[in-house]
PDB file of C-alpha atoms and ligand atoms in Angstrom:
ATOM      1  CA  UNK A   1      15.132 -14.085   8.617  1.00 67.00           C
ATOM      2  CA  UNK A   2      12.971 -13.300   5.630  1.00 81.00           C
ATOM      3  CA  UNK A   3       9.728 -15.813   5.731  1.00 87.00           C
ATOM      4  CA  UNK A   4       6.875 -13.251   4.856  1.00 89.00           C
ATOM      5  CA  UNK A   5       5.640 -13.891   1.076  1.00 91.00           C
ATOM      6  CA  UNK A   6       2.727 -11.199   0.243  1.00 91.00           C
ATOM      7  CA  UNK A   7       1.331 -13.993  -2.307  1.00 90.00           C
ATOM      8  CA  UNK A   8      -0.355 -15.384   0.733  1.00 92.00           C
ATOM      9  CA  UNK A   9      -2.294 -12.173   1.168  1.00 94.00           C
ATOM     10  CA  UNK A  10      -2.606 -10.808  -2.447  1.00 96.00           C
ATOM     11  CA  UNK A  11      -5.804  -8.916  -2.932  1.00 97.00           C
ATOM     12  CA  UNK A  12      -7.316  -9.381   0.680  1.00 97.00           C
ATOM     13  CA  UNK A  13      -9.415  -6.623   2.248  1.00 97.00           C
ATOM     14  CA  UNK A  14      -5.961  -4.675   3.471  1.00 98.00           C
ATOM     15  CA  UNK A  15      -4.839  -4.708  -0.155  1.00 98.00           C
ATOM     16  CA  UNK A  16      -8.120  -3.439  -1.328  1.00 98.00           C
ATOM     17  CA  UNK A  17      -7.968  -0.307   1.081  1.00 98.00           C
ATOM     18  CA  UNK A  18      -3.856   0.261   0.327  1.00 98.00           C
ATOM     19  CA  UNK A  19      -4.106  -0.296  -3.110  1.00 98.00           C
ATOM     20  CA  UNK A  20      -7.143   1.831  -3.880  1.00 97.00           C
ATOM     21  CA  UNK A  21      -5.766   4.762  -1.791  1.00 98.00           C
ATOM     22  CA  UNK A  22      -2.473   4.550  -3.478  1.00 98.00           C
ATOM     23  CA  UNK A  23      -4.161   4.963  -6.619  1.00 98.00           C
ATOM     24  CA  UNK A  24      -6.056   7.714  -5.798  1.00 97.00           C
ATOM     25  CA  UNK A  25      -3.004   9.364  -4.469  1.00 98.00           C
ATOM     26  CA  UNK A  26      -1.237   8.576  -7.678  1.00 98.00           C
ATOM     27  CA  UNK A  27      -4.174  10.294  -9.813  1.00 97.00           C
ATOM     28  CA  UNK A  28      -3.832  13.382  -7.819  1.00 97.00           C
ATOM     29  CA  UNK A  29      -0.020  13.671  -8.357  1.00 98.00           C
ATOM     30  CA  UNK A  30      -1.160  13.639 -12.185  1.00 98.00           C
ATOM     31  CA  UNK A  31      -3.191  16.951 -11.781  1.00 97.00           C
ATOM     32  CA  UNK A  32       0.162  18.699 -12.246  1.00 98.00           C
ATOM     33  CA  UNK A  33       2.484  18.001 -15.271  1.00 98.00           C
ATOM     34  CA  UNK A  34       5.709  18.234 -12.728  1.00 98.00           C
ATOM     35  CA  UNK A  35       7.730  15.013 -12.507  1.00 98.00           C
ATOM     36  CA  UNK A  36       7.583  12.842  -9.137  1.00 98.00           C
ATOM     37  CA  UNK A  37       9.331  10.103  -7.747  1.00 98.00           C
ATOM     38  CA  UNK A  38       7.553   6.847  -6.474  1.00 98.00           C
ATOM     39  CA  UNK A  39       9.244   4.952  -3.821  1.00 98.00           C
ATOM     40  CA  UNK A  40       8.398   1.584  -2.564  1.00 98.00           C
ATOM     41  CA  UNK A  41      10.302   0.434   0.467  1.00 98.00           C
ATOM     42  CA  UNK A  42       9.014  -3.083   0.605  1.00 98.00           C
ATOM     43  CA  UNK A  43       7.733  -3.806  -2.854  1.00 98.00           C
ATOM     44  CA  UNK A  44       7.083  -7.692  -2.744  1.00 97.00           C
ATOM     45  CA  UNK A  45       6.964  -9.507  -6.168  1.00 97.00           C
ATOM     46  CA  UNK A  46       4.428  -6.931  -8.301  1.00 97.00           C
ATOM     47  CA  UNK A  47       2.349  -9.349  -9.616  1.00 97.00           C
ATOM     48  CA  UNK A  48       0.219 -12.514  -8.193  1.00 96.00           C
ATOM     49  CA  UNK A  49      -1.355 -15.256  -9.919  1.00 95.00           C
ATOM     50  CA  UNK A  50      -4.191 -16.116  -7.593  1.00 93.00           C
ATOM     51  CA  UNK A  51      -4.434 -19.506  -8.458  1.00 91.00           C
ATOM     52  CA  UNK A  52      -0.906 -20.562  -7.522  1.00 90.00           C
ATOM     53  CA  UNK A  53      -0.057 -22.372  -4.469  1.00 87.00           C
ATOM     54  CA  UNK A  54       0.502 -19.774  -2.331  1.00 87.00           C
ATOM     55  CA  UNK A  55      -2.467 -17.461  -3.063  1.00 85.00           C
ATOM     56  CA  UNK A  56      -4.590 -20.541  -3.353  1.00 86.00           C
ATOM     57  CA  UNK A  57      -3.957 -21.933  -0.101  1.00 87.00           C
ATOM     58  CA  UNK A  58      -5.244 -18.862   1.876  1.00 91.00           C
ATOM     59  CA  UNK A  59      -7.740 -17.435  -0.567  1.00 92.00           C
ATOM     60  CA  UNK A  60      -7.667 -14.247   1.080  1.00 93.00           C
ATOM     61  CA  UNK A  61      -8.284 -12.326  -1.907  1.00 94.00           C
ATOM     62  CA  UNK A  62     -11.889 -13.765  -1.265  1.00 93.00           C
ATOM     63  CA  UNK A  63     -12.248 -11.294   1.351  1.00 94.00           C
ATOM     64  CA  UNK A  64     -11.424  -8.413  -0.773  1.00 96.00           C
ATOM     65  CA  UNK A  65     -10.919  -8.091  -4.721  1.00 96.00           C
ATOM     66  CA  UNK A  66     -13.241 -11.032  -5.612  1.00 95.00           C
ATOM     67  CA  UNK A  67     -16.004  -9.251  -3.874  1.00 95.00           C
ATOM     68  CA  UNK A  68     -15.534  -5.990  -5.997  1.00 94.00           C
ATOM     69  CA  UNK A  69     -14.150  -7.312  -9.466  1.00 91.00           C
ATOM     70  CA  UNK A  70     -15.086  -6.790 -12.198  1.00 79.00           C
ATOM     71  CA  UNK A  71     -17.300  -3.893 -11.619  1.00 78.00           C
ATOM     72  CA  UNK A  72     -18.148  -1.257  -8.800  1.00 81.00           C
ATOM     73  CA  UNK A  73     -19.048   2.483  -9.392  1.00 84.00           C
ATOM     74  CA  UNK A  74     -17.332   3.617  -6.152  1.00 89.00           C
ATOM     75  CA  UNK A  75     -15.567   6.622  -7.009  1.00 88.00           C
ATOM     76  CA  UNK A  76     -12.432   5.493  -4.682  1.00 90.00           C
ATOM     77  CA  UNK A  77     -12.509   1.866  -6.348  1.00 92.00           C
ATOM     78  CA  UNK A  78     -13.181   2.481  -9.938  1.00 93.00           C
ATOM     79  CA  UNK A  79      -9.745   3.664 -10.908  1.00 94.00           C
ATOM     80  CA  UNK A  80      -8.363   0.832  -8.861  1.00 96.00           C
ATOM     81  CA  UNK A  81     -10.479  -1.608 -10.600  1.00 94.00           C
ATOM     82  CA  UNK A  82      -9.405  -0.750 -13.841  1.00 94.00           C
ATOM     83  CA  UNK A  83      -5.839  -1.227 -13.013  1.00 96.00           C
ATOM     84  CA  UNK A  84      -6.876  -4.821 -11.970  1.00 96.00           C
ATOM     85  CA  UNK A  85      -8.472  -5.163 -15.181  1.00 94.00           C
ATOM     86  CA  UNK A  86      -5.793  -4.042 -17.244  1.00 95.00           C
ATOM     87  CA  UNK A  87      -3.334  -6.272 -15.603  1.00 96.00           C
ATOM     88  CA  UNK A  88      -5.848  -9.246 -16.226  1.00 95.00           C
ATOM     89  CA  UNK A  89      -6.348  -8.317 -20.045  1.00 94.00           C
ATOM     90  CA  UNK A  90      -2.815  -8.067 -20.611  1.00 94.00           C
ATOM     91  CA  UNK A  91      -2.402 -11.603 -19.468  1.00 93.00           C
ATOM     92  CA  UNK A  92      -5.067 -12.777 -21.689  1.00 93.00           C
ATOM     93  CA  UNK A  93      -7.751 -12.949 -18.883  1.00 89.00           C
ATOM     94  CA  UNK A  94     -10.412 -10.350 -20.445  1.00 76.00           C
ATOM     95  CA  UNK A  95     -13.290 -11.432 -18.039  1.00 82.00           C
ATOM     96  CA  UNK A  96     -11.679 -13.591 -15.071  1.00 90.00           C
ATOM     97  CA  UNK A  97      -9.893 -12.632 -11.906  1.00 95.00           C
ATOM     98  CA  UNK A  98      -6.531 -14.513 -12.480  1.00 95.00           C
ATOM     99  CA  UNK A  99      -4.002 -11.993 -11.574  1.00 96.00           C
ATOM    100  CA  UNK A 100      -3.564  -9.241  -8.890  1.00 97.00           C
ATOM    101  CA  UNK A 101      -1.101  -6.501  -8.912  1.00 97.00           C
ATOM    102  CA  UNK A 102       1.169  -5.559  -5.959  1.00 98.00           C
ATOM    103  CA  UNK A 103       1.904  -2.003  -5.116  1.00 98.00           C
ATOM    104  CA  UNK A 104       4.614  -1.600  -7.498  1.00 98.00           C
ATOM    105  CA  UNK A 105       2.657  -2.523 -10.427  1.00 97.00           C
ATOM    106  CA  UNK A 106      -0.386  -0.423  -9.823  1.00 97.00           C
ATOM    107  CA  UNK A 107       2.063   2.466  -9.097  1.00 97.00           C
ATOM    108  CA  UNK A 108       4.670   2.335 -11.948  1.00 97.00           C
ATOM    109  CA  UNK A 109       2.033   1.401 -14.898  1.00 95.00           C
ATOM    110  CA  UNK A 110       0.447   4.847 -13.961  1.00 96.00           C
ATOM    111  CA  UNK A 111       3.809   6.513 -14.237  1.00 96.00           C
ATOM    112  CA  UNK A 112       4.223   9.072 -16.954  1.00 96.00           C
ATOM    113  CA  UNK A 113       7.395   9.483 -19.010  1.00 95.00           C
ATOM    114  CA  UNK A 114       8.763  12.267 -16.881  1.00 96.00           C
ATOM    115  CA  UNK A 115       8.405  10.523 -13.582  1.00 97.00           C
ATOM    116  CA  UNK A 116      10.692   7.978 -11.807  1.00 97.00           C
ATOM    117  CA  UNK A 117      10.526   4.940  -9.447  1.00 97.00           C
ATOM    118  CA  UNK A 118      12.515   3.072  -6.829  1.00 97.00           C
ATOM    119  CA  UNK A 119      11.561  -0.152  -5.680  1.00 98.00           C
ATOM    120  CA  UNK A 120      13.114  -1.958  -2.847  1.00 98.00           C
ATOM    121  CA  UNK A 121      12.887  -6.001  -2.228  1.00 97.00           C
ATOM    122  CA  UNK A 122      15.043  -7.849  -0.043  1.00 97.00           C
ATOM    123  CA  UNK A 123      13.593 -11.520  -0.475  1.00 95.00           C
ATOM    124  CA  UNK A 124      15.637 -13.208  -3.044  1.00 95.00           C
ATOM    125  CA  UNK A 125      12.590 -14.833  -4.556  1.00 95.00           C
ATOM    126  CA  UNK A 126      10.233 -12.070  -4.656  1.00 96.00           C
ATOM    127  CA  UNK A 127      13.055  -9.806  -5.911  1.00 97.00           C
ATOM    128  CA  UNK A 128      13.520 -11.932  -8.724  1.00 97.00           C
ATOM    129  CA  UNK A 129       9.692 -11.978  -9.442  1.00 96.00           C
ATOM    130  CA  UNK A 130       9.811  -8.304  -9.257  1.00 97.00           C
ATOM    131  CA  UNK A 131      12.543  -7.924 -11.564  1.00 96.00           C
ATOM    132  CA  UNK A 132      10.620 -10.110 -13.983  1.00 96.00           C
ATOM    133  CA  UNK A 133       7.330  -8.310 -13.566  1.00 96.00           C
ATOM    134  CA  UNK A 134       8.559  -4.600 -13.798  1.00 95.00           C
ATOM    135  CA  UNK A 135       9.825  -2.669 -16.812  1.00 86.00           C
ATOM    136  CA  UNK A 136      13.080  -1.665 -15.408  1.00 81.00           C
ATOM    137  CA  UNK A 137      15.272   0.608 -16.879  1.00 85.00           C
ATOM    138  CA  UNK A 138      16.360   4.428 -16.610  1.00 83.00           C
ATOM    139  CA  UNK A 139      12.930   5.523 -15.259  1.00 93.00           C
ATOM    140  CA  UNK A 140      12.495   2.548 -12.695  1.00 96.00           C
ATOM    141  CA  UNK A 141      15.134   1.019 -10.714  1.00 96.00           C
ATOM    142  CA  UNK A 142      14.764  -2.246  -8.519  1.00 97.00           C
ATOM    143  CA  UNK A 143      16.969  -2.667  -5.550  1.00 96.00           C
ATOM    144  CA  UNK A 144      17.880  -5.474  -3.619  1.00 96.00           C
ATOM    145  CA  UNK A 145      18.277  -3.596  -0.345  1.00 96.00           C
ATOM    146  CA  UNK A 146      16.735  -2.902   2.962  1.00 97.00           C
ATOM    147  CA  UNK A 147      14.012  -0.205   2.137  1.00 98.00           C
ATOM    148  CA  UNK A 148      14.253   1.128   5.654  1.00 97.00           C
ATOM    149  CA  UNK A 149      17.810   2.209   5.007  1.00 95.00           C
ATOM    150  CA  UNK A 150      17.525   2.437   1.125  1.00 95.00           C
ATOM    151  CA  UNK A 151      15.052   5.401   1.483  1.00 93.00           C
ATOM    152  CA  UNK A 152      18.024   7.345   2.753  1.00 93.00           C
ATOM    153  CA  UNK A 153      19.982   7.059  -0.422  1.00 94.00           C
ATOM    154  CA  UNK A 154      16.963   8.136  -2.936  1.00 97.00           C
ATOM    155  CA  UNK A 155      15.740  11.410  -0.862  1.00 98.00           C
ATOM    156  CA  UNK A 156      15.734  14.110  -1.431  1.00 98.00           C
ATOM    157  CA  UNK A 157      14.422  13.109  -5.005  1.00 98.00           C
ATOM    158  CA  UNK A 158      15.639  14.194  -8.220  1.00 96.00           C
ATOM    159  CA  UNK A 159      12.006  15.181  -8.788  1.00 98.00           C
ATOM    160  CA  UNK A 160      10.372  18.152  -6.879  1.00 97.00           C
ATOM    161  CA  UNK A 161       7.673  15.971  -5.621  1.00 98.00           C
ATOM    162  CA  UNK A 162       7.830  12.219  -4.251  1.00 98.00           C
ATOM    163  CA  UNK A 163       5.437   9.511  -2.782  1.00 98.00           C
ATOM    164  CA  UNK A 164       7.092   7.140  -0.679  1.00 98.00           C
ATOM    165  CA  UNK A 165       5.110   4.061   0.559  1.00 98.00           C
ATOM    166  CA  UNK A 166       6.220   2.137   3.525  1.00 98.00           C
ATOM    167  CA  UNK A 167       4.931  -1.414   3.783  1.00 98.00           C
ATOM    168  CA  UNK A 168       6.845  -3.980   5.823  1.00 98.00           C
ATOM    169  CA  UNK A 169       5.700  -7.236   6.957  1.00 97.00           C
ATOM    170  CA  UNK A 170       5.850  -6.692  10.755  1.00 96.00           C
ATOM    171  CA  UNK A 171       6.841 -10.024  11.331  1.00 93.00           C
ATOM    172  CA  UNK A 172       9.410  -9.023  13.669  1.00 93.00           C
ATOM    173  CA  UNK A 173       8.340  -6.731  16.265  1.00 92.00           C
ATOM    174  CA  UNK A 174      11.279  -3.880  15.860  1.00 96.00           C
ATOM    175  CA  UNK A 175       9.673  -3.138  12.413  1.00 97.00           C
ATOM    176  CA  UNK A 176       7.249  -0.848  13.980  1.00 97.00           C
ATOM    177  CA  UNK A 177      10.227   1.163  15.371  1.00 98.00           C
ATOM    178  CA  UNK A 178      11.855   1.187  11.951  1.00 98.00           C
ATOM    179  CA  UNK A 179       8.926   2.811  10.442  1.00 98.00           C
ATOM    180  CA  UNK A 180       8.854   5.687  12.855  1.00 98.00           C
ATOM    181  CA  UNK A 181      12.759   5.986  12.241  1.00 98.00           C
ATOM    182  CA  UNK A 182      12.206   5.954   8.386  1.00 98.00           C
ATOM    183  CA  UNK A 183       9.638   8.688   8.649  1.00 98.00           C
ATOM    184  CA  UNK A 184      11.743  10.799  10.782  1.00 97.00           C
ATOM    185  CA  UNK A 185      14.765  10.051   8.461  1.00 97.00           C
ATOM    186  CA  UNK A 186      12.176  10.614   5.384  1.00 97.00           C
ATOM    187  CA  UNK A 187      10.922  14.104   6.689  1.00 97.00           C
ATOM    188  CA  UNK A 188      14.222  15.433   7.308  1.00 97.00           C
ATOM    189  CA  UNK A 189      15.315  14.797   4.029  1.00 98.00           C
ATOM    190  CA  UNK A 190      12.112  15.605   2.153  1.00 98.00           C
ATOM    191  CA  UNK A 191       9.801  17.381   4.472  1.00 98.00           C
ATOM    192  CA  UNK A 192       6.995  18.113   1.438  1.00 98.00           C
ATOM    193  CA  UNK A 193       7.192  14.517   0.483  1.00 98.00           C
ATOM    194  CA  UNK A 194       3.666  12.300   0.692  1.00 98.00           C
ATOM    195  CA  UNK A 195       4.668   9.239   2.769  1.00 98.00           C
ATOM    196  CA  UNK A 196       2.095   6.418   3.456  1.00 98.00           C
ATOM    197  CA  UNK A 197       2.583   3.830   6.164  1.00 98.00           C
ATOM    198  CA  UNK A 198       0.668   0.687   5.966  1.00 98.00           C
ATOM    199  CA  UNK A 199      -0.148  -1.210   9.075  1.00 98.00           C
ATOM    200  CA  UNK A 200      -2.239  -4.079  10.270  1.00 97.00           C
ATOM    201  CA  UNK A 201      -4.909  -3.984  13.023  1.00 97.00           C
ATOM    202  CA  UNK A 202      -4.537  -7.274  14.947  1.00 95.00           C
ATOM    203  CA  UNK A 203      -6.368  -9.224  17.582  1.00 93.00           C
ATOM    204  CA  UNK A 204      -3.234 -11.232  18.489  1.00 88.00           C
ATOM    205  CA  UNK A 205      -1.837 -11.433  21.966  1.00 85.00           C
ATOM    206  CA  UNK A 206       1.604 -11.022  20.988  1.00 86.00           C
ATOM    207  CA  UNK A 207       1.377  -7.822  18.846  1.00 86.00           C
ATOM    208  CA  UNK A 208      -1.688  -6.419  20.508  1.00 88.00           C
ATOM    209  CA  UNK A 209      -2.008  -2.881  19.941  1.00 93.00           C
ATOM    210  CA  UNK A 210       1.624  -2.245  18.519  1.00 96.00           C
ATOM    211  CA  UNK A 211       0.160  -0.808  15.263  1.00 97.00           C
ATOM    212  CA  UNK A 212      -1.880   1.661  17.423  1.00 97.00           C
ATOM    213  CA  UNK A 213       1.445   2.477  19.520  1.00 97.00           C
ATOM    214  CA  UNK A 214       3.141   3.323  16.151  1.00 98.00           C
ATOM    215  CA  UNK A 215       0.536   5.337  14.809  1.00 98.00           C
ATOM    216  CA  UNK A 216       0.736   7.593  18.310  1.00 98.00           C
ATOM    217  CA  UNK A 217       4.558   7.849  17.755  1.00 98.00           C
ATOM    218  CA  UNK A 218       4.249   8.803  13.858  1.00 98.00           C
ATOM    219  CA  UNK A 219       1.875  11.623  15.059  1.00 98.00           C
ATOM    220  CA  UNK A 220       4.444  12.668  17.295  1.00 98.00           C
ATOM    221  CA  UNK A 221       7.375  13.334  14.674  1.00 98.00           C
ATOM    222  CA  UNK A 222       8.127  16.299  12.888  1.00 96.00           C
ATOM    223  CA  UNK A 223       5.435  16.229  10.694  1.00 98.00           C
ATOM    224  CA  UNK A 224       2.952  19.315  10.117  1.00 97.00           C
ATOM    225  CA  UNK A 225      -0.184  17.081   8.907  1.00 98.00           C
ATOM    226  CA  UNK A 226      -1.423  13.468   8.045  1.00 98.00           C
ATOM    227  CA  UNK A 227      -4.377  11.550   7.542  1.00 98.00           C
ATOM    228  CA  UNK A 228      -4.888   8.164   9.297  1.00 98.00           C
ATOM    229  CA  UNK A 229      -7.445   6.040   7.812  1.00 98.00           C
ATOM    230  CA  UNK A 230      -8.657   2.581   9.097  1.00 98.00           C
ATOM    231  CA  UNK A 231     -10.972  -0.163   8.023  1.00 98.00           C
ATOM    232  CA  UNK A 232     -12.058  -3.291   9.525  1.00 98.00           C
ATOM    233  CA  UNK A 233     -13.860  -5.864   8.242  1.00 97.00           C
ATOM    234  CA  UNK A 234     -15.184  -7.678  11.528  1.00 97.00           C
ATOM    235  CA  UNK A 235     -13.688  -6.929  15.185  1.00 95.00           C
ATOM    236  CA  UNK A 236     -14.244 -10.734  15.865  1.00 94.00           C
ATOM    237  CA  UNK A 237     -11.799 -12.026  13.434  1.00 93.00           C
ATOM    238  CA  UNK A 238      -8.748 -13.546  14.891  1.00 92.00           C
ATOM    239  CA  UNK A 239      -5.312 -12.388  13.555  1.00 92.00           C
ATOM    240  CA  UNK A 240      -5.749  -9.213  10.988  1.00 95.00           C
ATOM    241  CA  UNK A 241      -9.077  -8.105  11.408  1.00 96.00           C
ATOM    242  CA  UNK A 242      -8.694  -4.739   9.444  1.00 97.00           C
ATOM    243  CA  UNK A 243      -5.907  -2.541   8.373  1.00 98.00           C
ATOM    244  CA  UNK A 244      -4.838   1.226   8.374  1.00 98.00           C
ATOM    245  CA  UNK A 245      -2.614   3.594   6.417  1.00 98.00           C
ATOM    246  CA  UNK A 246      -0.889   6.803   7.756  1.00 98.00           C
ATOM    247  CA  UNK A 247      -0.553   9.452   5.410  1.00 98.00           C
ATOM    248  CA  UNK A 248       1.874  12.329   5.863  1.00 98.00           C
ATOM    249  CA  UNK A 249       1.108  15.165   3.623  1.00 98.00           C
ATOM    250  CA  UNK A 250      -1.981  13.847   2.138  1.00 98.00           C
ATOM    251  CA  UNK A 251      -3.699  15.259  -0.874  1.00 97.00           C
ATOM    252  CA  UNK A 252      -6.332  17.377   0.361  1.00 95.00           C
ATOM    253  CA  UNK A 253      -9.178  15.604  -1.634  1.00 93.00           C
ATOM    254  CA  UNK A 254      -8.433  12.501   0.322  1.00 97.00           C
ATOM    255  CA  UNK A 255     -10.338  13.021   3.477  1.00 98.00           C
ATOM    256  CA  UNK A 256     -13.661  13.694   1.795  1.00 97.00           C
ATOM    257  CA  UNK A 257     -13.371  11.006  -0.626  1.00 96.00           C
ATOM    258  CA  UNK A 258     -12.669   8.417   2.139  1.00 97.00           C
ATOM    259  CA  UNK A 259     -15.440   9.416   4.408  1.00 97.00           C
ATOM    260  CA  UNK A 260     -17.921   9.334   1.064  1.00 96.00           C
ATOM    261  CA  UNK A 261     -16.864   6.183  -0.352  1.00 95.00           C
ATOM    262  CA  UNK A 262     -15.589   3.958   2.883  1.00 97.00           C
ATOM    263  CA  UNK A 263     -19.370   3.368   3.928  1.00 96.00           C
ATOM    264  CA  UNK A 264     -20.404   2.113   0.682  1.00 94.00           C
ATOM    265  CA  UNK A 265     -17.100  -0.147   0.508  1.00 96.00           C
ATOM    266  CA  UNK A 266     -18.004  -1.433   3.837  1.00 96.00           C
ATOM    267  CA  UNK A 267     -21.037  -2.700   2.644  1.00 95.00           C
ATOM    268  CA  UNK A 268     -19.490  -5.026   0.242  1.00 95.00           C
ATOM    269  CA  UNK A 269     -16.355  -5.792   2.410  1.00 96.00           C
ATOM    270  CA  UNK A 270     -17.797  -5.934   5.994  1.00 97.00           C
ATOM    271  CA  UNK A 271     -18.642  -9.372   7.513  1.00 97.00           C
ATOM    272  CA  UNK A 272     -20.803  -8.546  10.297  1.00 97.00           C
ATOM    273  CA  UNK A 273     -22.043  -5.348  12.482  1.00 97.00           C
ATOM    274  CA  UNK A 274     -18.754  -4.713  13.927  1.00 97.00           C
ATOM    275  CA  UNK A 275     -17.266  -3.860  10.716  1.00 98.00           C
ATOM    276  CA  UNK A 276     -16.181  -0.005  10.357  1.00 98.00           C
ATOM    277  CA  UNK A 277     -13.702   2.558   9.518  1.00 98.00           C
ATOM    278  CA  UNK A 278     -12.406   5.526  10.919  1.00 98.00           C
ATOM    279  CA  UNK A 279     -10.705   8.635   8.905  1.00 98.00           C
ATOM    280  CA  UNK A 280      -8.683  11.165  11.142  1.00 98.00           C
ATOM    281  CA  UNK A 281      -7.100  14.407   9.726  1.00 98.00           C
ATOM    282  CA  UNK A 282      -4.591  16.368  11.900  1.00 98.00           C
ATOM    283  CA  UNK A 283      -3.052  19.379  11.358  1.00 97.00           C
ATOM    284  CA  UNK A 284      -0.766  20.425  13.842  1.00 94.00           C
TER     285      UNK A 284
HETATM  286  N1  SAM B   1       4.080  -3.334  -0.683  1.00 71.24           N
HETATM  287  C1  SAM B   1       3.595  -4.891  -1.531  1.00 71.24           C
HETATM  288  C2  SAM B   1       2.398  -4.751  -2.281  1.00 71.24           C
HETATM  289  O1  SAM B   1       1.264  -3.733  -1.733  1.00 71.24           O
HETATM  290  O2  SAM B   1       1.854  -5.023  -3.021  1.00 71.24           O
HETATM  291  C3  SAM B   1       3.599  -5.863  -0.468  1.00 71.24           C
HETATM  292  C4  SAM B   1       4.798  -5.676   0.542  1.00 71.24           C
HETATM  293  S1  SAM B   1       4.738  -6.969   1.592  1.00 71.24           S
HETATM  294  C5  SAM B   1       3.727  -6.609   2.965  1.00 71.24           C
HETATM  295  C6  SAM B   1       6.049  -6.863   2.427  1.00 71.24           C
HETATM  296  C7  SAM B   1       7.343  -7.207   1.749  1.00 71.24           C
HETATM  297  O3  SAM B   1       8.708  -6.426   2.007  1.00 71.24           O
HETATM  298  C8  SAM B   1       7.802  -8.377   1.533  1.00 71.24           C
HETATM  299  O4  SAM B   1       7.936  -9.021   0.204  1.00 71.24           O
HETATM  300  C9  SAM B   1       9.349  -8.812   2.120  1.00 71.24           C
HETATM  301  O5  SAM B   1      10.088  -9.820   1.328  1.00 71.24           O
HETATM  302  C10 SAM B   1       9.973  -7.399   1.843  1.00 71.24           C
HETATM  303  N2  SAM B   1      10.915  -7.073   2.996  1.00 71.24           N
HETATM  304  C11 SAM B   1      10.684  -7.430   4.330  1.00 71.24           C
HETATM  305  N3  SAM B   1      11.978  -6.612   4.890  1.00 71.24           N
HETATM  306  C12 SAM B   1      12.425  -5.900   3.996  1.00 71.24           C
HETATM  307  C13 SAM B   1      13.357  -4.859   4.065  1.00 71.24           C
HETATM  308  N4  SAM B   1      13.961  -4.712   5.319  1.00 71.24           N
HETATM  309  N5  SAM B   1      13.704  -4.179   3.043  1.00 71.24           N
HETATM  310  C14 SAM B   1      13.016  -4.426   1.662  1.00 71.24           C
HETATM  311  N6  SAM B   1      12.022  -5.266   1.545  1.00 71.24           N
HETATM  312  C15 SAM B   1      11.719  -6.077   2.911  1.00 71.24           C
END
């Protein structure tokens, strides 16, 4: 059963970490002219209106993007904020933060004409919104299919390079295992791909430690190098207190960029003295 709607969470601190890192990786891909394929296994709706009933109910964006917008001169954050400004300006909002982009919007806006994208989304409502919010066509395909198995059909890609983002809701306990399987399958099909897995850090009895166990299992798969980045705004928050990204074949610039910028980002997003971050790079 699909009950998760990303609109409740759009623009929160976890989205800030995820989307700023995704944009940094896209910029890295653009350093070479050769085409790449962007694959989003769990896309969501693509664009969120922060004043709508869902986003407004939780107001999670106040823990994230609202603390940074409209300006920040952090090297990690500036290119990401620029994209949020582009979306708001396109909607006629030059100054105010009214709209927040999802991963497919951030990443397909940045595609060059030689690049391609495959976006997967299973929820009927969010799939319809995604179709509406994206410029679908030859370059960009939206699939109403299971992203975990859909990945197999689009890998290896037609292009020589690919960036694959795996960002499930983790509402069902078996999704943690499915992520590990997806990485195993993905690496078998395209060992040189850059894969980014997002995961929550949870203070919740029913799911305590499940993300950490998943990361341990991911580290044991047939991958040769990965970067694991985590950022938490307060260890005292009940529920999701932080988040992480496990990145397979990370761009070499990322580790230094994160170590340099995350302390400054925490100054803005941290809620108390228990806020923190970690960046671990492993080459086997
Ligand atoms: N990646 C999006 C972003 O950063 O803007 C957010 C994605 S949200 C965390 C997860 C999405 O996955 C939800 O929209 C949900 O409907 C969808 N979903 C859940 N299970 C799925 C599956 N097996 N395949 C594809 N989409 C799925």
